[in-house]
């Protein structure tokens, strides 16, 4: 039984860590673009959910791509970059391949194009527009991030499991406390029984031979009861300690 509880506790911990990691990834994905136009990153990497098939088959709509900060002076034609741009009269991040690089008076400009597009992008970008260079993609994980960005998805996948985990931890603490209280009560009962046995052993020594055997039998019975109570108390304390270890 204890082994089953231990396995269940480990499995629950693993699930919670996965939820926490997904939540962190969600936060950086959905909040990647700040109001001032800067982009969040984790150790230089930024996850972004792909919203179109303009770069298919390199990566597709619904994929999750990771970009990394880079030295724009080392970019070459053929590199895939994420950059600030305007799409449908709104600010956006776009990830396309560099189709051409032009340099005028030491200033470089980049023409970009989606692998699945027939024509190059309208907006010519500069070094300051580039956020980072494409590194790799996780197929279909962008859909997961998009789902998490919805209020329902965030509630179901992150908030609810964390709430259940919190309730479980509170319940576990209550159970441990009850077991500890029960063990302490058993110890008190053991001490009381031992005191009774000790008092019987030090009782009136003027007893007759007729009732000596009866008093001895009673003392032995109470001693046996004390031993039983002690064994139960020790078992309860060991169970409490084991549950405390399993919950860590």
Short mmCIF file of C-alpha atoms in Angstrom, two decimals:
data_model
loop_
_atom_site.label_atom_id
_atom_site.label_comp_id
_atom_site.label_asym_id
_atom_site.label_seq_id
_atom_site.Cartn_x
_atom_site.Cartn_y
_atom_site.Cartn_z
CA UNK A 1 0.00 0.00 0.00
CA UNK A 2 2.80 2.39 0.90
CA UNK A 3 4.56 1.68 -2.43
CA UNK A 4 1.35 2.51 -4.33
CA UNK A 5 1.02 5.81 -2.45
CA UNK A 6 4.66 6.63 -3.19
CA UNK A 7 4.26 5.94 -6.92
CA UNK A 8 1.07 8.01 -7.01
CA UNK A 9 2.82 10.89 -5.22
CA UNK A 10 5.73 10.82 -7.69
CA UNK A 11 3.35 10.69 -10.67
CA UNK A 12 1.38 13.65 -9.30
CA UNK A 13 4.57 15.65 -8.81
CA UNK A 14 5.68 14.93 -12.39
CA UNK A 15 2.30 16.01 -13.76
CA UNK A 16 2.41 19.23 -11.76
CA UNK A 17 5.92 20.07 -13.00
CA UNK A 18 4.75 19.50 -16.58
CA UNK A 19 1.80 21.84 -15.98
CA UNK A 20 4.09 24.47 -14.46
CA UNK A 21 6.50 24.26 -17.43
CA UNK A 22 3.62 24.49 -19.91
CA UNK A 23 2.26 27.47 -18.00
CA UNK A 24 5.64 29.19 -18.17
CA UNK A 25 5.90 28.48 -21.89
CA UNK A 26 2.36 29.79 -22.37
CA UNK A 27 3.21 33.00 -20.55
CA UNK A 28 6.21 33.68 -22.76
CA UNK A 29 4.34 32.71 -25.93
CA UNK A 30 1.20 34.76 -25.39
CA UNK A 31 2.99 37.69 -23.78
CA UNK A 32 6.03 37.64 -26.05
CA UNK A 33 5.27 40.99 -27.63
CA UNK A 34 5.07 43.83 -25.14
CA UNK A 35 3.44 47.18 -25.63
CA UNK A 36 6.78 48.87 -26.24
CA UNK A 37 7.58 46.46 -29.08
CA UNK A 38 10.23 44.49 -27.19
CA UNK A 39 10.13 40.70 -27.09
CA UNK A 40 10.50 38.42 -24.08
CA UNK A 41 12.99 35.57 -24.14
CA UNK A 42 14.25 32.67 -22.04
CA UNK A 43 18.06 32.47 -22.15
CA UNK A 44 17.89 34.25 -25.51
CA UNK A 45 15.17 31.98 -26.94
CA UNK A 46 11.58 33.05 -27.68
CA UNK A 47 8.73 30.62 -28.51
CA UNK A 48 6.13 31.81 -31.02
CA UNK A 49 2.99 30.14 -32.35
CA UNK A 50 2.80 30.08 -36.18
CA UNK A 51 -0.40 31.69 -37.48
CA UNK A 52 -0.14 31.00 -41.24
CA UNK A 53 1.28 28.57 -43.81
CA UNK A 54 3.47 31.21 -45.48
CA UNK A 55 6.62 29.21 -44.57
CA UNK A 56 5.30 25.74 -45.41
CA UNK A 57 6.73 23.15 -45.62
CA UNK A 58 9.62 24.45 -43.43
CA UNK A 59 7.06 24.92 -40.68
CA UNK A 60 3.28 25.12 -40.79
CA UNK A 61 0.38 26.90 -39.18
CA UNK A 62 -0.11 25.53 -35.68
CA UNK A 63 3.58 24.75 -35.14
CA UNK A 64 5.57 26.30 -32.29
CA UNK A 65 8.84 27.87 -33.45
CA UNK A 66 11.78 29.01 -31.37
CA UNK A 67 13.89 31.98 -32.36
CA UNK A 68 17.18 33.14 -30.86
CA UNK A 69 18.77 36.54 -30.59
CA UNK A 70 21.49 36.91 -33.18
CA UNK A 71 24.17 39.22 -34.57
CA UNK A 72 22.39 40.75 -37.55
CA UNK A 73 25.71 41.60 -39.23
CA UNK A 74 26.31 37.86 -39.69
CA UNK A 75 22.96 37.11 -41.32
CA UNK A 76 23.06 35.76 -44.84
CA UNK A 77 20.65 35.19 -47.70
CA UNK A 78 18.68 32.03 -46.92
CA UNK A 79 18.53 32.57 -43.15
CA UNK A 80 15.07 32.58 -41.58
CA UNK A 81 14.43 35.53 -39.27
CA UNK A 82 11.64 36.93 -37.14
CA UNK A 83 11.09 40.66 -37.50
CA UNK A 84 8.78 43.53 -36.61
CA UNK A 85 6.43 44.45 -39.43
CA UNK A 86 2.95 45.71 -40.30
CA UNK A 87 0.32 43.19 -41.40
CA UNK A 88 -3.21 44.38 -42.29
CA UNK A 89 -2.38 47.80 -40.81
CA UNK A 90 -1.49 46.26 -37.46
CA UNK A 91 1.84 45.73 -35.75
CA UNK A 92 2.95 42.06 -35.83
CA UNK A 93 5.89 39.70 -35.72
CA UNK A 94 6.59 37.80 -38.91
CA UNK A 95 9.03 34.97 -39.65
CA UNK A 96 10.27 34.66 -43.23
CA UNK A 97 13.41 33.78 -45.14
CA UNK A 98 15.91 36.44 -46.24
CA UNK A 99 15.68 36.65 -50.02
CA UNK A 100 18.15 39.51 -50.59
CA UNK A 101 20.47 41.82 -48.65
CA UNK A 102 21.29 45.34 -49.84
CA UNK A 103 23.85 47.72 -48.31
CA UNK A 104 23.96 51.48 -48.76
CA UNK A 105 26.50 53.63 -46.91
CA UNK A 106 27.18 50.83 -44.46
CA UNK A 107 23.47 50.33 -43.68
CA UNK A 108 22.00 46.96 -44.56
CA UNK A 109 18.41 46.27 -45.55
CA UNK A 110 16.74 42.90 -45.97
CA UNK A 111 14.14 41.65 -48.41
CA UNK A 112 12.19 38.72 -47.01
CA UNK A 113 9.86 36.15 -48.50
CA UNK A 114 7.79 33.25 -47.23
CA UNK A 115 8.77 29.88 -48.69
CA UNK A 116 5.13 29.29 -49.61
CA UNK A 117 4.55 32.79 -51.04
CA UNK A 118 4.84 33.72 -54.71
CA UNK A 119 6.18 37.23 -54.11
CA UNK A 120 8.52 38.88 -51.61
CA UNK A 121 7.25 40.87 -48.65
CA UNK A 122 6.28 44.46 -49.33
CA UNK A 123 8.13 45.96 -46.37
CA UNK A 124 11.90 46.12 -46.54
CA UNK A 125 13.37 45.62 -43.05
CA UNK A 126 16.57 46.82 -41.39
CA UNK A 127 18.81 45.46 -38.64
CA UNK A 128 16.69 47.14 -35.97
CA UNK A 129 13.54 45.31 -37.11
CA UNK A 130 15.01 41.85 -36.64
CA UNK A 131 14.14 40.10 -33.38
CA UNK A 132 16.02 36.85 -33.87
CA UNK A 133 16.94 33.91 -36.05
CA UNK A 134 14.80 30.80 -36.45
CA UNK A 135 16.26 27.76 -34.66
CA UNK A 136 13.74 24.92 -34.68
CA UNK A 137 10.03 24.08 -34.58
CA UNK A 138 7.74 21.77 -32.58
CA UNK A 139 4.96 20.49 -34.85
CA UNK A 140 1.40 21.37 -33.76
CA UNK A 141 2.52 22.68 -30.35
CA UNK A 142 1.47 26.16 -31.42
CA UNK A 143 -2.14 24.98 -31.32
CA UNK A 144 -1.64 24.01 -27.69
CA UNK A 145 -0.30 27.47 -26.92
CA UNK A 146 -3.20 29.10 -28.76
CA UNK A 147 -5.64 27.00 -26.74
CA UNK A 148 -3.91 28.02 -23.53
CA UNK A 149 -4.18 31.65 -24.55
CA UNK A 150 -7.96 31.34 -24.37
CA UNK A 151 -9.60 31.84 -20.98
CA UNK A 152 -11.20 28.39 -21.10
CA UNK A 153 -7.95 26.63 -22.01
CA UNK A 154 -5.99 28.42 -19.32
CA UNK A 155 -8.66 27.51 -16.75
CA UNK A 156 -8.87 23.83 -17.72
CA UNK A 157 -5.19 23.05 -18.32
CA UNK A 158 -3.46 25.24 -15.73
CA UNK A 159 -5.69 26.82 -13.09
CA UNK A 160 -7.89 23.79 -12.35
CA UNK A 161 -5.04 21.23 -11.97
CA UNK A 162 -3.11 23.63 -9.73
CA UNK A 163 -6.22 24.18 -7.60
CA UNK A 164 -6.74 20.42 -7.26
CA UNK A 165 -3.09 19.95 -6.35
CA UNK A 166 -3.40 22.64 -3.67
CA UNK A 167 -6.52 20.96 -2.24
CA UNK A 168 -4.72 17.61 -2.21
CA UNK A 169 -1.78 19.10 -0.30
CA UNK A 170 -4.13 20.63 2.29
CA UNK A 171 -5.92 17.28 2.66
CA UNK A 172 -2.58 15.49 3.02
CA UNK A 173 -1.48 17.89 5.77
CA UNK A 174 -4.78 17.34 7.61
CA UNK A 175 -4.40 13.55 7.43
CA UNK A 176 -0.81 13.70 8.65
CA UNK A 177 -1.87 15.96 11.52
CA UNK A 178 -4.69 13.58 12.50
CA UNK A 179 -2.34 10.58 12.41
CA UNK A 180 0.19 12.43 14.53
CA UNK A 181 -2.50 13.41 17.05
CA UNK A 182 -3.71 9.80 17.21
CA UNK A 183 -0.16 8.57 17.78
CA UNK A 184 0.33 11.06 20.60
CA UNK A 185 -2.96 9.91 22.18
CA UNK A 186 -1.77 6.32 22.02
CA UNK A 187 1.44 7.31 23.73
CA UNK A 188 -0.57 8.98 26.50
CA UNK A 189 -2.63 5.83 26.92
CA UNK A 190 0.57 3.79 27.07
CA UNK A 191 1.96 6.04 29.77
CA UNK A 192 -1.27 5.74 31.76
CA UNK A 193 -1.26 1.96 31.47
CA UNK A 194 2.38 1.81 32.54
CA UNK A 195 1.57 3.97 35.56
CA UNK A 196 -1.23 1.61 36.56
CA UNK A 197 1.05 -1.41 36.26
CA UNK A 198 3.72 0.35 38.29
CA UNK A 199 1.20 1.29 40.98
CA UNK A 200 -0.05 -2.30 41.20
CA UNK A 201 3.54 -3.52 41.53
CA UNK A 202 4.19 -1.14 44.44
CA UNK A 203 0.86 -1.74 46.18
CA UNK A 204 0.12 -3.08 49.65
CA UNK A 205 2.64 -5.84 50.49
CA UNK A 206 0.42 -7.19 53.29
CA UNK A 207 -1.78 -9.08 50.88
CA UNK A 208 -2.55 -12.65 51.76
CA UNK A 209 -1.29 -15.61 49.86
CA UNK A 210 -4.81 -16.20 48.56
CA UNK A 211 -5.05 -12.95 46.55
CA UNK A 212 -1.34 -12.62 45.63
CA UNK A 213 -1.78 -14.79 42.57
CA UNK A 214 -4.84 -12.77 41.49
CA UNK A 215 -3.00 -9.42 41.79
CA UNK A 216 -0.04 -10.85 39.90
CA UNK A 217 -2.32 -12.04 37.10
CA UNK A 218 -3.96 -8.61 36.91
CA UNK A 219 -0.57 -6.90 36.79
CA UNK A 220 0.59 -9.22 34.02
CA UNK A 221 -2.60 -8.57 32.03
CA UNK A 222 -2.18 -4.81 32.35
CA UNK A 223 1.47 -5.11 31.39
CA UNK A 224 0.46 -7.04 28.31
CA UNK A 225 -2.12 -4.33 27.48
CA UNK A 226 0.58 -1.70 27.90
CA UNK A 227 2.83 -3.56 25.50
CA UNK A 228 0.00 -3.77 22.97
CA UNK A 229 -0.69 -0.04 23.26
CA UNK A 230 2.99 0.70 22.83
CA UNK A 231 3.14 -1.43 19.68
CA UNK A 232 0.07 0.35 18.24
CA UNK A 233 1.52 3.76 19.05
CA UNK A 234 4.84 2.93 17.42
CA UNK A 235 3.04 1.60 14.32
CA UNK A 236 0.95 4.79 14.09
CA UNK A 237 4.03 6.98 14.45
CA UNK A 238 5.91 5.01 11.78
CA UNK A 239 2.92 5.32 9.42
CA UNK A 240 2.82 9.07 10.00
CA UNK A 241 6.54 9.43 9.32
CA UNK A 242 6.25 7.30 6.16
CA UNK A 243 3.36 9.40 4.83
CA UNK A 244 5.34 12.55 5.54
CA UNK A 245 8.28 11.14 3.56
CA UNK A 246 6.03 10.12 0.64
CA UNK A 247 4.56 13.61 0.45
CA UNK A 248 7.97 15.33 0.11
#
